[in-house]
Coordinates of C-alpha atoms and ligand atoms in Angstrom, one line a residue:
X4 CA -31.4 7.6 5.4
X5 CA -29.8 7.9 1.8
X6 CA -31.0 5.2 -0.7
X7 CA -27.6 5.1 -2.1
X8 CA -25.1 2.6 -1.5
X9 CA -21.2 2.2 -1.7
X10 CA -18.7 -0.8 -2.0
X11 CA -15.8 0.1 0.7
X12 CA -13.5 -2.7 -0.4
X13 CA -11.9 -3.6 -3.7
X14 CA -9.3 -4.9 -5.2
X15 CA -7.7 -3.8 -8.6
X16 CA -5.1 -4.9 -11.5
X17 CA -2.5 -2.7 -9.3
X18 CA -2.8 -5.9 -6.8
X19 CA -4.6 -9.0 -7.0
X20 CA -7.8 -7.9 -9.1
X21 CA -8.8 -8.4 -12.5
X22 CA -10.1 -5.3 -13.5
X23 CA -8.0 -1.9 -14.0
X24 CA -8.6 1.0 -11.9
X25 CA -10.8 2.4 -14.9
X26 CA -12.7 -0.4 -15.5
X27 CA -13.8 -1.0 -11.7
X28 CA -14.9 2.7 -11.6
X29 CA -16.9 2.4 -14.9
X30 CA -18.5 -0.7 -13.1
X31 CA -19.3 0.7 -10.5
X32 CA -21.0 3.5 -11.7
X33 CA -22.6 0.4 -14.2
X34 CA -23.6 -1.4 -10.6
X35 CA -25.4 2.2 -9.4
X36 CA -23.1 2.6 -6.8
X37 CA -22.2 6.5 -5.3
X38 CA -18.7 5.6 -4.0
X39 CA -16.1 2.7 -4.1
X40 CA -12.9 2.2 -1.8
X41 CA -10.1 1.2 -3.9
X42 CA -8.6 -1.0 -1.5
X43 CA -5.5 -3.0 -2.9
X44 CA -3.3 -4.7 -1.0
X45 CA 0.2 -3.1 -0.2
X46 CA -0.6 -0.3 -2.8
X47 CA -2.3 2.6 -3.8
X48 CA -0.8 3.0 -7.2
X49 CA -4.1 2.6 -8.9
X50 CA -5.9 5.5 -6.5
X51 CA -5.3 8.7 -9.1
X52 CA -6.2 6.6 -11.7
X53 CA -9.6 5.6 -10.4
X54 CA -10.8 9.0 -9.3
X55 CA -9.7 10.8 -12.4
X56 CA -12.6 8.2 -13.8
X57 CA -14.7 8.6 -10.7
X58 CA -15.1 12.0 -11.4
X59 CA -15.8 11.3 -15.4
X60 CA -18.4 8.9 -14.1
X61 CA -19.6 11.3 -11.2
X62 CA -19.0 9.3 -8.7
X63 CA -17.0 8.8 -5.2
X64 CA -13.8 6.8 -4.7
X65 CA -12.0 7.0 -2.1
X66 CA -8.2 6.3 -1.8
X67 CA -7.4 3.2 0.5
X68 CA -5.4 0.2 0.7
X69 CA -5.4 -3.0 2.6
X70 CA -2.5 -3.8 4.8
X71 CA -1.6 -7.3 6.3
X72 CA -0.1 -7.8 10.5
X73 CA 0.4 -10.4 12.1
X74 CA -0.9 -12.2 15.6
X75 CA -0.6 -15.5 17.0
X76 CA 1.1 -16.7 13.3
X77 CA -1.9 -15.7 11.4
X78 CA -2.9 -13.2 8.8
X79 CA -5.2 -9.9 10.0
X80 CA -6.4 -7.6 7.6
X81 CA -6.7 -4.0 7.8
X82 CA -8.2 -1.7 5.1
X83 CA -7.1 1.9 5.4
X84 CA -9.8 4.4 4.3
X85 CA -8.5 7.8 2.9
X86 CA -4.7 6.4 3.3
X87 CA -2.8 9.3 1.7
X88 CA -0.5 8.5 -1.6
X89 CA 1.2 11.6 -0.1
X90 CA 2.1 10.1 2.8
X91 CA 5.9 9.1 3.1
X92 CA 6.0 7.0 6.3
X93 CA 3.2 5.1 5.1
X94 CA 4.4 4.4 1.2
X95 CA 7.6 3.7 2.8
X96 CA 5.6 0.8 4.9
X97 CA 3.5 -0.4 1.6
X98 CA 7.0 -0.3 -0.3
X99 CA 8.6 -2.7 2.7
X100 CA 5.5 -4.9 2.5
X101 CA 5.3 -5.2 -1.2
X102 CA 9.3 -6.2 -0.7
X103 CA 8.7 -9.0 1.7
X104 CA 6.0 -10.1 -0.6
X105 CA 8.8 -10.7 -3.9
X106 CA 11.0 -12.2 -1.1
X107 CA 8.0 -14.9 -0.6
X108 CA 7.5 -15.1 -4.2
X109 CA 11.3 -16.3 -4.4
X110 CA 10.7 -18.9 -1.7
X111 CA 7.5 -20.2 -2.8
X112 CA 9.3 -20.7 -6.5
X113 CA 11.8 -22.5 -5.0
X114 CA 9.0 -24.7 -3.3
X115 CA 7.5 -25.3 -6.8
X116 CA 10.5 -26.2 -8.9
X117 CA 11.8 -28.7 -5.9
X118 CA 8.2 -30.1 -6.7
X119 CA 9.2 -30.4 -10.2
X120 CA 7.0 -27.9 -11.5
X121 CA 8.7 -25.4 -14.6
X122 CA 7.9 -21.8 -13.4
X123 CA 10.5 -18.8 -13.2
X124 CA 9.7 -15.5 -11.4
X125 CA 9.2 -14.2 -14.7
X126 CA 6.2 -16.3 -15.2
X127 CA 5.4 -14.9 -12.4
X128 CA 5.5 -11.3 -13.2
X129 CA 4.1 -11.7 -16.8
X130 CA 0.8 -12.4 -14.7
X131 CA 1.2 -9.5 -12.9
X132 CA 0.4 -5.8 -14.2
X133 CA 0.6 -4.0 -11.2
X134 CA 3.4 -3.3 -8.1
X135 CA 2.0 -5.5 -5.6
X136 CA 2.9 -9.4 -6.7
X137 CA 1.6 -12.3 -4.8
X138 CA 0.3 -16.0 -4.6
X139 CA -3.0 -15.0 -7.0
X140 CA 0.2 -14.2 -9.3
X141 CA 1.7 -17.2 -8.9
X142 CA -1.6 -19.0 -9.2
X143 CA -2.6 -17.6 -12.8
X144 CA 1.2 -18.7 -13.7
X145 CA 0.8 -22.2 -12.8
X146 CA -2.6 -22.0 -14.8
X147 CA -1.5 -20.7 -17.8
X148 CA 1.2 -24.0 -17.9
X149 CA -1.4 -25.8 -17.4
X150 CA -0.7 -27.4 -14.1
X151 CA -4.1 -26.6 -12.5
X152 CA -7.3 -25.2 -14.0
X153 CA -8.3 -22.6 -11.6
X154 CA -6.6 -20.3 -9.1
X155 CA -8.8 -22.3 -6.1
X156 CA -7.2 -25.5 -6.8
X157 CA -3.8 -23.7 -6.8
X158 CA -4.5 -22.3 -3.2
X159 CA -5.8 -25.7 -2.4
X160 CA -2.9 -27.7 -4.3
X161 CA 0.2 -26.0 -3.7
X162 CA 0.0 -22.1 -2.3
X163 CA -2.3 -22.2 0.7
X164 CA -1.9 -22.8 4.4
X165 CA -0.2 -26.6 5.0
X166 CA 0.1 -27.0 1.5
X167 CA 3.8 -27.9 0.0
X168 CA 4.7 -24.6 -1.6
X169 CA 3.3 -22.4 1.2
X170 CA 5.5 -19.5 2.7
X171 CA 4.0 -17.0 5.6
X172 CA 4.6 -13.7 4.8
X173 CA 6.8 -11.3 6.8
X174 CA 4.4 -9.1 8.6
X175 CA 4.6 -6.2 10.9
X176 CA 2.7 -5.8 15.0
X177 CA -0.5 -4.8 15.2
X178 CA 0.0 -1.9 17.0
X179 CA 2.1 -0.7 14.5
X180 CA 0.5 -1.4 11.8
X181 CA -2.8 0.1 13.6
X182 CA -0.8 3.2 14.5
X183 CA 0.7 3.5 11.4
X184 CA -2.4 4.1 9.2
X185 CA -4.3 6.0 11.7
X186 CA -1.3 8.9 12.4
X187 CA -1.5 9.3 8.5
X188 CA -4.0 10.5 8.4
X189 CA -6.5 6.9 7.2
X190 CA -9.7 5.6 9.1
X191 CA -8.5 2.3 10.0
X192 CA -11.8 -0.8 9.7
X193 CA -10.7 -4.2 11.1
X194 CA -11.4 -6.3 7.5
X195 CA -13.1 -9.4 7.2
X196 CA -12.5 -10.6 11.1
X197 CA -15.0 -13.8 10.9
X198 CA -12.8 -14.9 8.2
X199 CA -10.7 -16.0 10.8
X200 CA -10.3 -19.6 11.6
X201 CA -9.1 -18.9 15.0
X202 CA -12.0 -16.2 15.6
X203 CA -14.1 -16.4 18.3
X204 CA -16.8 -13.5 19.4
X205 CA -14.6 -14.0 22.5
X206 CA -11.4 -13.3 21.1
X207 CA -12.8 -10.3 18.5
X208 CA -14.0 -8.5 21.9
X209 CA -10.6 -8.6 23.2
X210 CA -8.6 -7.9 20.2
X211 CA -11.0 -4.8 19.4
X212 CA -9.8 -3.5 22.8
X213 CA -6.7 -2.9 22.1
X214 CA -7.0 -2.1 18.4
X215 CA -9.2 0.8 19.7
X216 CA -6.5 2.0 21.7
X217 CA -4.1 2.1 19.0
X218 CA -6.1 4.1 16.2
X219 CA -8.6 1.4 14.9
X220 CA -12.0 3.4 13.8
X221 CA -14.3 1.0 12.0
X222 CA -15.3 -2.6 11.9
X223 CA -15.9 -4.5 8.6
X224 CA -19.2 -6.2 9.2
X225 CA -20.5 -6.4 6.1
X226 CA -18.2 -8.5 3.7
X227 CA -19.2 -11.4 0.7
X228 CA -17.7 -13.5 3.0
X229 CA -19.6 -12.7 6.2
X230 CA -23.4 -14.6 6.4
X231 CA -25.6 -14.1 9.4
X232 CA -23.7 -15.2 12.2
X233 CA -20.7 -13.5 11.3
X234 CA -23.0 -10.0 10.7
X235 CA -24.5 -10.6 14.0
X236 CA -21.3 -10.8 16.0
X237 CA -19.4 -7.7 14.2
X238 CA -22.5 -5.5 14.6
X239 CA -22.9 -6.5 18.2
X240 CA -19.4 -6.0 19.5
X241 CA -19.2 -2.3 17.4
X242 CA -22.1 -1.4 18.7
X243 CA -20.1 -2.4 22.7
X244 CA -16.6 -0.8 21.0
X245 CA -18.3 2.4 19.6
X246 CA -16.3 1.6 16.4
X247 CA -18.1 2.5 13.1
X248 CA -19.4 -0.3 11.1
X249 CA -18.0 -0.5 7.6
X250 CA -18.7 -3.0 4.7
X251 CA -17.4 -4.0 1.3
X252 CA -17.5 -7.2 -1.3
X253 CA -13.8 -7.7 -1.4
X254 CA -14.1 -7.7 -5.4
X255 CA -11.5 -8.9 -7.4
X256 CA -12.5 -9.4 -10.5
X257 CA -12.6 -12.9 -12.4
X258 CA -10.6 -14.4 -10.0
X259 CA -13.2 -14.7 -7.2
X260 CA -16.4 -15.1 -9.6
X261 CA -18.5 -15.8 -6.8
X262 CA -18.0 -12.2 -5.1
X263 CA -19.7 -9.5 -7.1
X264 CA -19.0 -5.6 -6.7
X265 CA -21.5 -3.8 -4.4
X266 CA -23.0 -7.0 -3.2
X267 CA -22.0 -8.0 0.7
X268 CA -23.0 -11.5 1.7
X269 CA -26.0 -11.3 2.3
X270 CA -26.8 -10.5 -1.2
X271 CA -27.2 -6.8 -0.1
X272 CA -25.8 -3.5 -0.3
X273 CA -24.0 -1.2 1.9
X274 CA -25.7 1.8 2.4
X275 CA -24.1 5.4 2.1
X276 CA -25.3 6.3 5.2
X277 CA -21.9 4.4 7.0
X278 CA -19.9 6.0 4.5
X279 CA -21.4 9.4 5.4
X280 CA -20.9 8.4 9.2
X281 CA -17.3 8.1 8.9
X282 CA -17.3 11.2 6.9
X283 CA -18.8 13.3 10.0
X284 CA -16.1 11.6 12.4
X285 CA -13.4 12.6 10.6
X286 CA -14.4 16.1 10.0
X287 CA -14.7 15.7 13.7
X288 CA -11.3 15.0 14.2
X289 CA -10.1 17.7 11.6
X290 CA -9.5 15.6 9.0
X291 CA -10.5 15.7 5.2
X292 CA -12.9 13.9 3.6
Ligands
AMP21 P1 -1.2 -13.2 -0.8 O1 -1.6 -11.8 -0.6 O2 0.0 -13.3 -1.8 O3 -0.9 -13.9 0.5 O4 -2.4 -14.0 -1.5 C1 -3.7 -13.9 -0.8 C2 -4.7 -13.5 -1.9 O5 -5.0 -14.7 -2.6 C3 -6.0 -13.1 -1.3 O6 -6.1 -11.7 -1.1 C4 -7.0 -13.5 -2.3 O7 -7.1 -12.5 -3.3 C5 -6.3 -14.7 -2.9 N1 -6.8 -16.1 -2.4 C6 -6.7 -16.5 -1.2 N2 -7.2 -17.8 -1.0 C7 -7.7 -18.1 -2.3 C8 -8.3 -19.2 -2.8 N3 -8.6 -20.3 -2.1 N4 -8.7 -19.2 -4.1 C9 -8.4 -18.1 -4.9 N5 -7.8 -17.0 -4.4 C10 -7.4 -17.0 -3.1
FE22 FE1 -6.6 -10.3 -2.6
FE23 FE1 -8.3 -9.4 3.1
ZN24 ZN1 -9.3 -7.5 0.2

């Protein structure tokens, strides 16, 4: 087994990150690590940009995003590994997404204001530097007026589930979603499922039944979120699923100061050796690498 270790899940200025493309390469090559996912949600904008300064750094980075569907009226996360800038039918799916999100970023501004709170969408999109606007967006706005002091007590005040300026997002199936990614071309990992509130090891067994069946490839079971229990489970029903295990810190920069590039939850690394895994199923399947 390779001593080297990756980070297969981060986020970027092009979304909700802190750090620019360049910057979270140069840190990650500062952390010791051989390869990084960019992972953004909705995008991947910042991809070129990070590999032209992978390759200065001599190291790995992978193109990906993370895409949002939607079961039972809640949130799933996929990250698509190797998803293709090329690829028209699935820019044309990030582009709707990223759509629906400045749709929800009119609604949840209207929430605001009939709170009584002074923000414009322009606020808004003087936080953002990147394509893909959301609530983190929204959040930094409300900070820099001074409303609330961190973007936690925005989620917790105003923008998060059953809080007065929450809007869902408009999401697509699963299975199309699923499909989606996987006839492009991407390896698609299930993110962060222990994250749910609604997830059981039950319910994970089923659902990864019929997200094998529509393309899904990997599992995230390593995550900054994920502690022992929630490592436990993933592995376990992989390991039934034959789905390849995947893991990543979900970095974002200043904005989540607890999470720290490279470092899963608990406070390791993921080794290279799932990276190369997924490398040798997809030359498998005739794909690149
Ligand atoms: P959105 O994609 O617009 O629905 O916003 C979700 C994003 O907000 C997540 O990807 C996180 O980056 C961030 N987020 C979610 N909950 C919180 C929280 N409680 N505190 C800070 N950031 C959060
Ligand atoms: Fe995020
Ligand atoms: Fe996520
Ligand atoms: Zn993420």
């Amino acid at each position: 087994m390779s001593g080297l270790f990756v980070d297969l899940h981060t986020h970027s200025t092009v979304s909700d990150g802190t750090d620019t493309p360049e910057k979270l390469v140069a840190n990650a090559a500062a952390c010791g690590l051989a390869a990084i996912a960019l992972t953004d949600h909705d995008t991947t904008e910042g991809v070129l940009q990070a590999q032209k300064a992978a390759k200065e750094w001599g190291i790995e980075c992978i193109s990906g995003c993370e895409y949002a569907v939607m079961i039972e009226n809640e949130e799933i996360h996929l990250v698509g590994l190797w998803a293709p800038h090329s690829s028209k039918p699935l820019q044309a799916a990030l582009l709707a997404a990223r759509q629906y999100r400045m749709d929800r970023n009119f609604m949840i501004i209207e929430k605001l204001q009939a709170l009584g709170i002074d923000i414009s969408i322009e606020d808004v999109a003087a936080c953002a530097q990147g394509e893909s606007v959301g609530r983190p967006h929204i959040a930094s706005a409300l900070q820099q007026k001074k409303y609330i002091k961190t973007s936690t007590e925005a989620f917790e005040t105003y923008l998060g589930w059953q809080k007065p300026a929450f809007v869902p997002r408009t999401l697509t199936k699963p299975e199309e979603g699923i499909r989606l990614l996987a006839e492009e071309g991407a390896t698609v990992v299930l993110a962060h499922p222990m994250l749910s509130k609604k997830m059981t090891k039950e319910r994970l067994d089923d659902l990864l039944s019929d997200f094998k069946k529509w393309g899904l490839s990997a599992v995230e079971v390593y995550h900054s979120r994920h502690r022992n229990d929630a490592v436990r489970i993933t592995l376990e029903l992989a390991q039934k699923h034959d789905l390849l295990i995947s893991g990543g810190s979900d970095y974002h920069g200043t904005t989540k100061p607890n999470v720290h590039l490279g470092i899963h939850g608990l406070g390791g690394r993921v080794p290279m050796l799932y990276l190369d895994k997924m490398k040798e199923h997809r030359r498998r399947a005739g794909l690149w690498v």
